[in-house]
């Protein structure tokens, strides 16, 4: 399943074991749910990259400064699980929770813990990559 593959790639990007794998799994499930489209997804544009759609969704929910700090080269601002839960559609958070075997609140907390580091690592130049699928972006960063 694409979410599992994406979770493995994100887990590798985040440093494998010691929380990296679980962070990758939760983010893989999130991005998989968003890429799945439908009413629960944020989409991601024609390039197949749901990361931009996710960051736009967070920005529209009042987390623009935090999301921009993850992309930029400075200090990453943190977000809370409650802020993530408010920013994501309930259907998306419920799907992530089901896919990863946790409660929706646990899913939101894990996303809040893992997302800043993942976005930071995916944007080492301080800009959101354009024109590639998320899987390609992750593979490029591992080289």
mmCIF file of N, CA and C in Angstrom:
data_model
loop_
_atom_site.group_PDB
_atom_site.id
_atom_site.type_symbol
_atom_site.label_atom_id
_atom_site.label_comp_id
_atom_site.label_asym_id
_atom_site.label_seq_id
_atom_site.Cartn_x
_atom_site.Cartn_y
_atom_site.Cartn_z
ATOM 1 N N UNK A 1 0.845 -1.185 0.000
ATOM 2 C CA UNK A 1 0.000 0.000 0.000
ATOM 3 C C UNK A 1 0.888 1.245 0.000
ATOM 4 N N UNK A 2 0.474 2.272 -0.682
ATOM 5 C CA UNK A 2 1.297 3.471 -0.835
ATOM 6 C C UNK A 2 1.600 4.126 0.502
ATOM 7 N N UNK A 3 0.640 4.159 1.427
ATOM 8 C CA UNK A 3 0.871 4.750 2.738
ATOM 9 C C UNK A 3 1.972 4.045 3.495
ATOM 10 N N UNK A 4 2.022 2.706 3.401
ATOM 11 C CA UNK A 4 3.072 1.952 4.075
ATOM 12 C C UNK A 4 4.428 2.258 3.472
ATOM 13 N N UNK A 5 4.516 2.316 2.136
ATOM 14 C CA UNK A 5 5.770 2.655 1.472
ATOM 15 C C UNK A 5 6.206 4.064 1.870
ATOM 16 N N UNK A 6 5.265 4.989 1.860
ATOM 17 C CA UNK A 6 5.558 6.371 2.224
ATOM 18 C C UNK A 6 5.984 6.453 3.679
ATOM 19 N N UNK A 7 5.334 5.680 4.547
ATOM 20 C CA UNK A 7 5.715 5.659 5.953
ATOM 21 C C UNK A 7 7.134 5.154 6.140
ATOM 22 N N UNK A 8 7.518 4.122 5.384
ATOM 23 C CA UNK A 8 8.879 3.610 5.461
ATOM 24 C C UNK A 8 9.896 4.634 4.996
ATOM 25 N N UNK A 9 9.580 5.316 3.906
ATOM 26 C CA UNK A 9 10.485 6.356 3.403
ATOM 27 C C UNK A 9 10.615 7.499 4.403
ATOM 28 N N UNK A 10 9.486 7.926 4.964
ATOM 29 C CA UNK A 10 9.534 9.005 5.951
ATOM 30 C C UNK A 10 10.263 8.557 7.210
ATOM 31 N N UNK A 11 10.068 7.291 7.615
ATOM 32 C CA UNK A 11 10.779 6.771 8.771
ATOM 33 C C UNK A 11 12.280 6.794 8.549
ATOM 34 N N UNK A 12 12.720 6.430 7.354
ATOM 35 C CA UNK A 12 14.146 6.479 7.029
ATOM 36 C C UNK A 12 14.651 7.919 7.057
ATOM 37 N N UNK A 13 13.860 8.823 6.510
ATOM 38 C CA UNK A 13 14.235 10.228 6.478
ATOM 39 C C UNK A 13 14.369 10.789 7.889
ATOM 40 N N UNK A 14 13.494 10.332 8.785
ATOM 41 C CA UNK A 14 13.488 10.835 10.159
ATOM 42 C C UNK A 14 14.478 10.102 11.053
ATOM 43 N N UNK A 15 15.213 9.154 10.501
ATOM 44 C CA UNK A 15 16.258 8.509 11.286
ATOM 45 C C UNK A 15 15.943 7.105 11.736
ATOM 46 N N UNK A 16 15.008 6.446 11.092
ATOM 47 C CA UNK A 16 14.741 5.042 11.403
ATOM 48 C C UNK A 16 14.144 4.865 12.773
ATOM 49 N N UNK A 17 14.708 3.951 13.569
ATOM 50 C CA UNK A 17 14.178 3.583 14.875
ATOM 51 C C UNK A 17 14.097 4.757 15.825
ATOM 52 N N UNK A 18 13.893 4.476 17.072
ATOM 53 C CA UNK A 18 13.793 5.470 18.135
ATOM 54 C C UNK A 18 12.798 6.584 17.800
ATOM 55 N N UNK A 19 11.605 6.197 17.367
ATOM 56 C CA UNK A 19 10.558 7.175 17.107
ATOM 57 C C UNK A 19 10.479 7.606 15.669
ATOM 58 N N UNK A 20 11.562 7.457 14.914
ATOM 59 C CA UNK A 20 11.522 7.855 13.518
ATOM 60 C C UNK A 20 10.578 7.000 12.713
ATOM 61 N N UNK A 21 10.594 5.692 12.982
ATOM 62 C CA UNK A 21 9.737 4.792 12.233
ATOM 63 C C UNK A 21 8.269 5.061 12.532
ATOM 64 N N UNK A 22 7.914 5.219 13.818
ATOM 65 C CA UNK A 22 6.523 5.486 14.147
ATOM 66 C C UNK A 22 6.098 6.854 13.622
ATOM 67 N N UNK A 23 7.016 7.827 13.657
ATOM 68 C CA UNK A 23 6.708 9.133 13.085
ATOM 69 C C UNK A 23 6.498 9.030 11.594
ATOM 70 N N UNK A 24 7.326 8.219 10.942
ATOM 71 C CA UNK A 24 7.162 8.007 9.512
ATOM 72 C C UNK A 24 5.849 7.328 9.195
ATOM 73 N N UNK A 25 5.467 6.345 10.010
ATOM 74 C CA UNK A 25 4.216 5.636 9.774
ATOM 75 C C UNK A 25 3.019 6.566 9.906
ATOM 76 N N UNK A 26 3.012 7.398 10.935
ATOM 77 C CA UNK A 26 1.877 8.299 11.143
ATOM 78 C C UNK A 26 1.817 9.339 10.034
ATOM 79 N N UNK A 27 2.976 9.858 9.625
ATOM 80 C CA UNK A 27 2.985 10.846 8.549
ATOM 81 C C UNK A 27 2.674 10.195 7.211
ATOM 82 N N UNK A 28 3.133 8.964 7.018
ATOM 83 C CA UNK A 28 2.784 8.243 5.797
ATOM 84 C C UNK A 28 1.286 8.034 5.693
ATOM 85 N N UNK A 29 0.665 7.670 6.815
ATOM 86 C CA UNK A 29 -0.785 7.497 6.835
ATOM 87 C C UNK A 29 -1.496 8.814 6.571
ATOM 88 N N UNK A 30 -0.989 9.898 7.166
ATOM 89 C CA UNK A 30 -1.597 11.215 6.953
ATOM 90 C C UNK A 30 -1.503 11.631 5.492
ATOM 91 N N UNK A 31 -0.301 11.574 4.933
ATOM 92 C CA UNK A 31 -0.126 12.011 3.553
ATOM 93 C C UNK A 31 -0.843 11.077 2.589
ATOM 94 N N UNK A 32 -0.908 9.792 2.933
ATOM 95 C CA UNK A 32 -1.679 8.860 2.118
ATOM 96 C C UNK A 32 -3.163 9.205 2.125
ATOM 97 N N UNK A 33 -3.688 9.563 3.300
ATOM 98 C CA UNK A 33 -5.099 9.946 3.410
ATOM 99 C C UNK A 33 -5.371 11.222 2.622
ATOM 100 N N UNK A 34 -4.443 12.174 2.701
ATOM 101 C CA UNK A 34 -4.621 13.431 1.973
ATOM 102 C C UNK A 34 -4.504 13.219 0.468
ATOM 103 N N UNK A 35 -3.582 12.369 0.052
ATOM 104 C CA UNK A 35 -3.396 12.105 -1.377
ATOM 105 C C UNK A 35 -4.554 11.314 -1.949
ATOM 106 N N UNK A 36 -5.273 10.587 -1.077
ATOM 107 C CA UNK A 36 -6.394 9.784 -1.526
ATOM 108 C C UNK A 36 -7.538 10.605 -2.071
ATOM 109 N N UNK A 37 -7.454 11.920 -1.858
ATOM 110 C CA UNK A 37 -8.470 12.814 -2.397
ATOM 111 C C UNK A 37 -9.793 12.618 -1.692
ATOM 112 N N UNK A 38 -10.862 12.741 -2.442
ATOM 113 C CA UNK A 38 -12.178 12.631 -1.844
ATOM 114 C C UNK A 38 -12.423 13.789 -0.906
ATOM 115 N N UNK A 39 -13.533 13.717 -0.175
ATOM 116 C CA UNK A 39 -13.877 14.826 0.693
ATOM 117 C C UNK A 39 -12.957 14.935 1.903
ATOM 118 N N UNK A 40 -12.280 13.844 2.259
ATOM 119 C CA UNK A 40 -11.420 13.891 3.431
ATOM 120 C C UNK A 40 -10.024 14.397 3.117
ATOM 121 N N UNK A 41 -9.659 14.489 1.860
ATOM 122 C CA UNK A 41 -8.278 14.818 1.515
ATOM 123 C C UNK A 41 -8.071 16.271 1.182
ATOM 124 N N UNK A 42 -6.828 16.692 1.302
ATOM 125 C CA UNK A 42 -6.469 18.058 0.945
ATOM 126 C C UNK A 42 -5.990 18.127 -0.484
ATOM 127 N N UNK A 43 -5.829 16.963 -1.102
ATOM 128 C CA UNK A 43 -5.270 16.954 -2.442
ATOM 129 C C UNK A 43 -3.825 17.353 -2.393
ATOM 130 N N UNK A 44 -3.343 17.911 -3.445
ATOM 131 C CA UNK A 44 -1.961 18.316 -3.443
ATOM 132 C C UNK A 44 -1.579 18.872 -4.778
ATOM 133 N N UNK A 45 -2.541 19.077 -5.614
ATOM 134 C CA UNK A 45 -2.242 19.631 -6.904
ATOM 135 C C UNK A 45 -1.932 18.565 -7.925
ATOM 136 N N UNK A 46 -1.666 18.991 -9.135
ATOM 137 C CA UNK A 46 -1.460 18.080 -10.246
ATOM 138 C C UNK A 46 -0.143 17.336 -10.152
ATOM 139 N N UNK A 47 0.796 17.813 -9.337
ATOM 140 C CA UNK A 47 2.094 17.157 -9.272
ATOM 141 C C UNK A 47 2.095 15.922 -8.373
ATOM 142 N N UNK A 48 0.960 15.592 -7.731
ATOM 143 C CA UNK A 48 0.869 14.405 -6.908
ATOM 144 C C UNK A 48 1.521 14.554 -5.545
ATOM 145 N N UNK A 49 1.877 15.744 -5.150
ATOM 146 C CA UNK A 49 2.564 15.981 -3.886
ATOM 147 C C UNK A 49 1.580 16.548 -2.867
ATOM 148 N N UNK A 50 1.135 15.730 -1.893
ATOM 149 C CA UNK A 50 0.182 16.237 -0.905
ATOM 150 C C UNK A 50 0.805 17.128 0.149
ATOM 151 N N UNK A 51 2.143 17.224 0.185
ATOM 152 C CA UNK A 51 2.796 18.052 1.198
ATOM 153 C C UNK A 51 2.381 19.515 1.084
ATOM 154 N N UNK A 52 2.361 20.050 -0.125
ATOM 155 C CA UNK A 52 1.940 21.437 -0.328
ATOM 156 C C UNK A 52 0.506 21.652 0.105
ATOM 157 N N UNK A 53 -0.360 20.692 -0.195
ATOM 158 C CA UNK A 53 -1.752 20.792 0.227
ATOM 159 C C UNK A 53 -1.900 20.768 1.735
ATOM 160 N N UNK A 54 -1.110 19.922 2.387
ATOM 161 C CA UNK A 54 -1.133 19.853 3.847
ATOM 162 C C UNK A 54 -0.675 21.163 4.461
ATOM 163 N N UNK A 55 0.417 21.708 3.946
ATOM 164 C CA UNK A 55 0.928 22.967 4.493
ATOM 165 C C UNK A 55 -0.043 24.113 4.242
ATOM 166 N N UNK A 56 -0.712 24.128 3.091
ATOM 167 C CA UNK A 56 -1.744 25.133 2.822
ATOM 168 C C UNK A 56 -2.895 25.004 3.818
ATOM 169 N N UNK A 57 -3.292 23.758 4.108
ATOM 170 C CA UNK A 57 -4.376 23.517 5.053
ATOM 171 C C UNK A 57 -3.995 24.036 6.440
ATOM 172 N N UNK A 58 -2.770 23.777 6.857
ATOM 173 C CA UNK A 58 -2.311 24.267 8.155
ATOM 174 C C UNK A 58 -2.280 25.790 8.184
ATOM 175 N N UNK A 59 -1.817 26.392 7.095
ATOM 176 C CA UNK A 59 -1.755 27.855 7.022
ATOM 177 C C UNK A 59 -3.153 28.462 7.127
ATOM 178 N N UNK A 60 -4.125 27.863 6.441
ATOM 179 C CA UNK A 60 -5.501 28.371 6.501
ATOM 180 C C UNK A 60 -6.105 28.216 7.891
ATOM 181 N N UNK A 61 -5.534 27.334 8.699
ATOM 182 C CA UNK A 61 -6.034 27.096 10.055
ATOM 183 C C UNK A 61 -5.298 27.918 11.102
ATOM 184 N N UNK A 62 -4.514 28.898 10.656
ATOM 185 C CA UNK A 62 -3.824 29.774 11.589
ATOM 186 C C UNK A 62 -2.423 29.320 11.971
ATOM 187 N N UNK A 63 -1.890 28.318 11.275
ATOM 188 C CA UNK A 63 -0.561 27.800 11.599
ATOM 189 C C UNK A 63 0.462 28.159 10.522
ATOM 190 N N UNK A 64 0.237 29.270 9.841
ATOM 191 C CA UNK A 64 1.134 29.673 8.756
ATOM 192 C C UNK A 64 2.547 29.941 9.248
ATOM 193 N N UNK A 65 2.685 30.624 10.375
ATOM 194 C CA UNK A 65 4.019 30.931 10.894
ATOM 195 C C UNK A 65 4.778 29.664 11.256
ATOM 196 N N UNK A 66 4.079 28.713 11.893
ATOM 197 C CA UNK A 66 4.727 27.464 12.260
ATOM 198 C C UNK A 66 5.153 26.688 11.017
ATOM 199 N N UNK A 67 4.239 26.539 10.060
ATOM 200 C CA UNK A 67 4.559 25.790 8.845
ATOM 201 C C UNK A 67 5.713 26.436 8.092
ATOM 202 N N UNK A 68 5.728 27.749 8.024
ATOM 203 C CA UNK A 68 6.817 28.441 7.328
ATOM 204 C C UNK A 68 8.144 28.237 8.044
ATOM 205 N N UNK A 69 8.109 28.146 9.369
ATOM 206 C CA UNK A 69 9.359 27.930 10.117
ATOM 207 C C UNK A 69 9.954 26.560 9.810
ATOM 208 N N UNK A 70 9.118 25.582 9.492
ATOM 209 C CA UNK A 70 9.618 24.244 9.166
ATOM 210 C C UNK A 70 10.293 24.245 7.804
ATOM 211 N N UNK A 71 9.754 25.043 6.879
ATOM 212 C CA UNK A 71 10.321 25.135 5.527
ATOM 213 C C UNK A 71 11.593 25.965 5.555
ATOM 214 N N UNK A 72 11.574 27.038 6.314
ATOM 215 C CA UNK A 72 12.728 27.933 6.382
ATOM 216 C C UNK A 72 13.924 27.259 7.039
ATOM 217 N N UNK A 73 15.025 27.959 7.056
ATOM 218 C CA UNK A 73 16.266 27.382 7.564
ATOM 219 C C UNK A 73 16.522 27.699 9.033
ATOM 220 N N UNK A 74 15.619 28.406 9.674
ATOM 221 C CA UNK A 74 15.801 28.747 11.088
ATOM 222 C C UNK A 74 15.199 27.700 12.007
ATOM 223 N N UNK A 75 14.941 28.115 13.246
ATOM 224 C CA UNK A 75 14.375 27.249 14.276
ATOM 225 C C UNK A 75 12.960 26.810 13.890
ATOM 226 N N UNK A 76 12.633 25.535 14.119
ATOM 227 C CA UNK A 76 11.291 25.014 13.856
ATOM 228 C C UNK A 76 10.372 25.320 15.027
ATOM 229 N N UNK A 77 9.257 25.987 14.750
ATOM 230 C CA UNK A 77 8.247 26.225 15.779
ATOM 231 C C UNK A 77 7.423 24.954 15.952
ATOM 232 N N UNK A 78 7.048 24.679 17.176
ATOM 233 C CA UNK A 78 6.266 23.488 17.488
ATOM 234 C C UNK A 78 4.772 23.775 17.360
ATOM 235 N N UNK A 79 4.004 22.708 17.178
ATOM 236 C CA UNK A 79 2.544 22.771 17.203
ATOM 237 C C UNK A 79 2.066 21.709 18.180
ATOM 238 N N UNK A 80 0.854 21.883 18.658
ATOM 239 C CA UNK A 80 0.280 20.913 19.588
ATOM 240 C C UNK A 80 -0.628 19.948 18.840
ATOM 241 N N UNK A 81 -0.909 18.840 19.484
ATOM 242 C CA UNK A 81 -1.864 17.895 18.920
ATOM 243 C C UNK A 81 -3.232 18.535 18.733
ATOM 244 N N UNK A 82 -3.611 19.402 19.662
ATOM 245 C CA UNK A 82 -4.893 20.095 19.549
ATOM 246 C C UNK A 82 -4.950 20.988 18.314
ATOM 247 N N UNK A 83 -3.840 21.671 18.021
ATOM 248 C CA UNK A 83 -3.801 22.526 16.829
ATOM 249 C C UNK A 83 -3.907 21.675 15.553
ATOM 250 N N UNK A 84 -3.226 20.535 15.543
ATOM 251 C CA UNK A 84 -3.310 19.638 14.387
ATOM 252 C C UNK A 84 -4.733 19.107 14.238
ATOM 253 N N UNK A 85 -5.347 18.711 15.349
ATOM 254 C CA UNK A 85 -6.717 18.188 15.309
ATOM 255 C C UNK A 85 -7.694 19.232 14.773
ATOM 256 N N UNK A 86 -7.480 20.497 15.112
ATOM 257 C CA UNK A 86 -8.357 21.551 14.604
ATOM 258 C C UNK A 86 -8.109 21.838 13.127
ATOM 259 N N UNK A 87 -6.868 21.662 12.682
ATOM 260 C CA UNK A 87 -6.511 22.006 11.306
ATOM 261 C C UNK A 87 -6.936 20.939 10.302
ATOM 262 N N UNK A 88 -6.933 19.687 10.713
ATOM 263 C CA UNK A 88 -7.248 18.599 9.786
ATOM 264 C C UNK A 88 -8.738 18.282 9.802
ATOM 265 N N UNK A 89 -9.279 17.877 8.655
ATOM 266 C CA UNK A 89 -10.671 17.417 8.659
ATOM 267 C C UNK A 89 -10.820 16.192 9.559
ATOM 268 N N UNK A 90 -11.930 16.101 10.270
ATOM 269 C CA UNK A 90 -12.163 14.968 11.168
ATOM 270 C C UNK A 90 -12.026 13.639 10.444
ATOM 271 N N UNK A 91 -12.522 13.564 9.208
ATOM 272 C CA UNK A 91 -12.469 12.318 8.451
ATOM 273 C C UNK A 91 -11.021 11.893 8.199
ATOM 274 N N UNK A 92 -10.163 12.866 7.921
ATOM 275 C CA UNK A 92 -8.760 12.565 7.667
ATOM 276 C C UNK A 92 -8.089 12.054 8.936
ATOM 277 N N UNK A 93 -8.294 12.735 10.047
ATOM 278 C CA UNK A 93 -7.682 12.314 11.304
ATOM 279 C C UNK A 93 -8.215 10.946 11.736
ATOM 280 N N UNK A 94 -9.506 10.703 11.536
ATOM 281 C CA UNK A 94 -10.070 9.395 11.874
ATOM 282 C C UNK A 94 -9.442 8.292 11.025
ATOM 283 N N UNK A 95 -9.220 8.550 9.745
ATOM 284 C CA UNK A 95 -8.605 7.550 8.862
ATOM 285 C C UNK A 95 -7.167 7.280 9.284
ATOM 286 N N UNK A 96 -6.421 8.312 9.592
ATOM 287 C CA UNK A 96 -5.034 8.138 10.054
ATOM 288 C C UNK A 96 -5.020 7.302 11.332
ATOM 289 N N UNK A 97 -5.931 7.594 12.253
ATOM 290 C CA UNK A 97 -5.998 6.854 13.512
ATOM 291 C C UNK A 97 -6.308 5.376 13.255
ATOM 292 N N UNK A 98 -7.293 5.117 12.399
ATOM 293 C CA UNK A 98 -7.630 3.727 12.073
ATOM 294 C C UNK A 98 -6.453 3.013 11.425
ATOM 295 N N UNK A 99 -5.792 3.678 10.475
ATOM 296 C CA UNK A 99 -4.691 3.063 9.734
ATOM 297 C C UNK A 99 -3.480 2.763 10.610
ATOM 298 N N UNK A 100 -3.326 3.494 11.700
ATOM 299 C CA UNK A 100 -2.143 3.322 12.546
ATOM 300 C C UNK A 100 -2.480 2.693 13.910
ATOM 301 N N UNK A 101 -3.755 2.410 14.151
ATOM 302 C CA UNK A 101 -4.148 1.718 15.372
ATOM 303 C C UNK A 101 -4.072 2.553 16.634
ATOM 304 N N UNK A 102 -4.302 3.851 16.515
ATOM 305 C CA UNK A 102 -4.304 4.732 17.680
ATOM 306 C C UNK A 102 -5.601 5.534 17.694
ATOM 307 N N UNK A 103 -5.821 6.277 18.764
ATOM 308 C CA UNK A 103 -6.993 7.150 18.822
ATOM 309 C C UNK A 103 -6.733 8.393 17.960
ATOM 310 N N UNK A 104 -7.778 9.096 17.569
ATOM 311 C CA UNK A 104 -7.559 10.334 16.815
ATOM 312 C C UNK A 104 -6.685 11.341 17.567
ATOM 313 N N UNK A 105 -6.838 11.454 18.896
ATOM 314 C CA UNK A 105 -6.007 12.390 19.654
ATOM 315 C C UNK A 105 -4.549 11.953 19.655
ATOM 316 N N UNK A 106 -4.300 10.645 19.795
ATOM 317 C CA UNK A 106 -2.918 10.149 19.730
ATOM 318 C C UNK A 106 -2.324 10.411 18.349
ATOM 319 N N UNK A 107 -3.142 10.230 17.310
ATOM 320 C CA UNK A 107 -2.663 10.499 15.953
ATOM 321 C C UNK A 107 -2.283 11.963 15.811
ATOM 322 N N UNK A 108 -3.134 12.859 16.306
ATOM 323 C CA UNK A 108 -2.841 14.296 16.224
ATOM 324 C C UNK A 108 -1.571 14.633 16.990
ATOM 325 N N UNK A 109 -1.398 14.037 18.174
ATOM 326 C CA UNK A 109 -0.192 14.292 18.973
ATOM 327 C C UNK A 109 1.062 13.812 18.244
ATOM 328 N N UNK A 110 0.994 12.635 17.628
ATOM 329 C CA UNK A 110 2.152 12.092 16.913
ATOM 330 C C UNK A 110 2.468 12.911 15.663
ATOM 331 N N UNK A 111 1.428 13.361 14.987
ATOM 332 C CA UNK A 111 1.644 14.221 13.812
ATOM 333 C C UNK A 111 2.332 15.507 14.255
ATOM 334 N N UNK A 112 1.840 16.099 15.340
ATOM 335 C CA UNK A 112 2.424 17.348 15.843
ATOM 336 C C UNK A 112 3.889 17.166 16.220
ATOM 337 N N UNK A 113 4.241 16.001 16.718
ATOM 338 C CA UNK A 113 5.618 15.736 17.125
ATOM 339 C C UNK A 113 6.521 15.490 15.915
ATOM 340 N N UNK A 114 6.021 14.816 14.878
ATOM 341 C CA UNK A 114 6.854 14.389 13.752
ATOM 342 C C UNK A 114 6.878 15.353 12.569
ATOM 343 N N UNK A 115 5.795 16.070 12.357
ATOM 344 C CA UNK A 115 5.667 16.884 11.147
ATOM 345 C C UNK A 115 6.718 17.989 11.025
ATOM 346 N N UNK A 116 7.019 18.756 12.082
ATOM 347 C CA UNK A 116 8.031 19.811 11.909
ATOM 348 C C UNK A 116 9.375 19.274 11.411
ATOM 349 N N UNK A 117 9.838 18.166 11.989
ATOM 350 C CA UNK A 117 11.127 17.595 11.597
ATOM 351 C C UNK A 117 11.072 17.061 10.167
ATOM 352 N N UNK A 118 9.959 16.410 9.802
ATOM 353 C CA UNK A 118 9.851 15.850 8.459
ATOM 354 C C UNK A 118 9.867 16.952 7.404
ATOM 355 N N UNK A 119 9.078 18.009 7.616
ATOM 356 C CA UNK A 119 9.036 19.104 6.639
ATOM 357 C C UNK A 119 10.405 19.776 6.560
ATOM 358 N N UNK A 120 11.051 19.956 7.707
ATOM 359 C CA UNK A 120 12.383 20.561 7.734
ATOM 360 C C UNK A 120 13.362 19.746 6.885
ATOM 361 N N UNK A 121 13.331 18.428 7.035
ATOM 362 C CA UNK A 121 14.253 17.577 6.279
ATOM 363 C C UNK A 121 13.904 17.516 4.796
ATOM 364 N N UNK A 122 12.626 17.671 4.468
ATOM 365 C CA UNK A 122 12.207 17.643 3.061
ATOM 366 C C UNK A 122 12.472 18.966 2.345
ATOM 367 N N UNK A 123 12.816 20.003 3.106
ATOM 368 C CA UNK A 123 13.034 21.329 2.527
ATOM 369 C C UNK A 123 14.379 21.902 2.967
ATOM 370 N N UNK A 124 15.490 21.196 2.701
ATOM 371 C CA UNK A 124 16.786 21.650 3.213
ATOM 372 C C UNK A 124 17.245 22.991 2.653
ATOM 373 N N UNK A 125 16.746 23.374 1.500
ATOM 374 C CA UNK A 125 17.153 24.648 0.908
ATOM 375 C C UNK A 125 16.272 25.807 1.357
ATOM 376 N N UNK A 126 15.290 25.518 2.210
ATOM 377 C CA UNK A 126 14.403 26.572 2.688
ATOM 378 C C UNK A 126 13.240 26.854 1.755
ATOM 379 N N UNK A 127 13.022 25.959 0.792
ATOM 380 C CA UNK A 127 11.900 26.118 -0.135
ATOM 381 C C UNK A 127 11.209 24.779 -0.316
ATOM 382 N N UNK A 128 9.891 24.836 -0.514
ATOM 383 C CA UNK A 128 9.107 23.641 -0.764
ATOM 384 C C UNK A 128 9.438 23.115 -2.151
ATOM 385 N N UNK A 129 9.863 21.851 -2.267
ATOM 386 C CA UNK A 129 10.165 21.292 -3.591
ATOM 387 C C UNK A 129 8.931 21.314 -4.484
ATOM 388 N N UNK A 130 9.145 21.552 -5.754
ATOM 389 C CA UNK A 130 8.048 21.632 -6.717
ATOM 390 C C UNK A 130 8.210 20.585 -7.809
ATOM 391 N N UNK A 131 7.073 20.142 -8.368
ATOM 392 C CA UNK A 131 7.089 19.344 -9.581
ATOM 393 C C UNK A 131 7.429 17.887 -9.443
ATOM 394 N N UNK A 132 7.539 17.346 -8.233
ATOM 395 C CA UNK A 132 7.838 15.933 -8.050
ATOM 396 C C UNK A 132 6.802 15.313 -7.140
ATOM 397 N N UNK A 133 6.688 13.992 -7.210
ATOM 398 C CA UNK A 133 5.841 13.313 -6.232
ATOM 399 C C UNK A 133 6.568 13.331 -4.893
ATOM 400 N N UNK A 134 5.841 13.140 -3.830
ATOM 401 C CA UNK A 134 6.442 13.154 -2.507
ATOM 402 C C UNK A 134 7.461 12.030 -2.373
ATOM 403 N N UNK A 135 7.161 10.866 -2.939
ATOM 404 C CA UNK A 135 8.101 9.752 -2.875
ATOM 405 C C UNK A 135 9.427 10.118 -3.532
ATOM 406 N N UNK A 136 9.378 10.804 -4.671
ATOM 407 C CA UNK A 136 10.608 11.219 -5.350
ATOM 408 C C UNK A 136 11.386 12.236 -4.517
ATOM 409 N N UNK A 137 10.671 13.154 -3.891
ATOM 410 C CA UNK A 137 11.321 14.158 -3.042
ATOM 411 C C UNK A 137 12.046 13.475 -1.891
ATOM 412 N N UNK A 138 11.387 12.501 -1.248
ATOM 413 C CA UNK A 138 11.991 11.795 -0.127
ATOM 414 C C UNK A 138 13.226 11.030 -0.592
ATOM 415 N N UNK A 139 13.107 10.356 -1.712
ATOM 416 C CA UNK A 139 14.252 9.590 -2.213
ATOM 417 C C UNK A 139 15.428 10.526 -2.547
ATOM 418 N N UNK A 140 15.143 11.684 -3.078
ATOM 419 C CA UNK A 140 16.202 12.644 -3.393
ATOM 420 C C UNK A 140 16.923 13.085 -2.119
ATOM 421 N N UNK A 141 16.198 13.257 -1.038
ATOM 422 C CA UNK A 141 16.804 13.721 0.209
ATOM 423 C C UNK A 141 17.659 12.640 0.862
ATOM 424 N N UNK A 142 17.415 11.378 0.551
ATOM 425 C CA UNK A 142 18.173 10.282 1.143
ATOM 426 C C UNK A 142 19.516 10.090 0.431
ATOM 427 N N UNK A 143 19.712 10.713 -0.699
ATOM 428 C CA UNK A 143 20.944 10.523 -1.473
ATOM 429 C C UNK A 143 22.067 11.337 -0.863
#
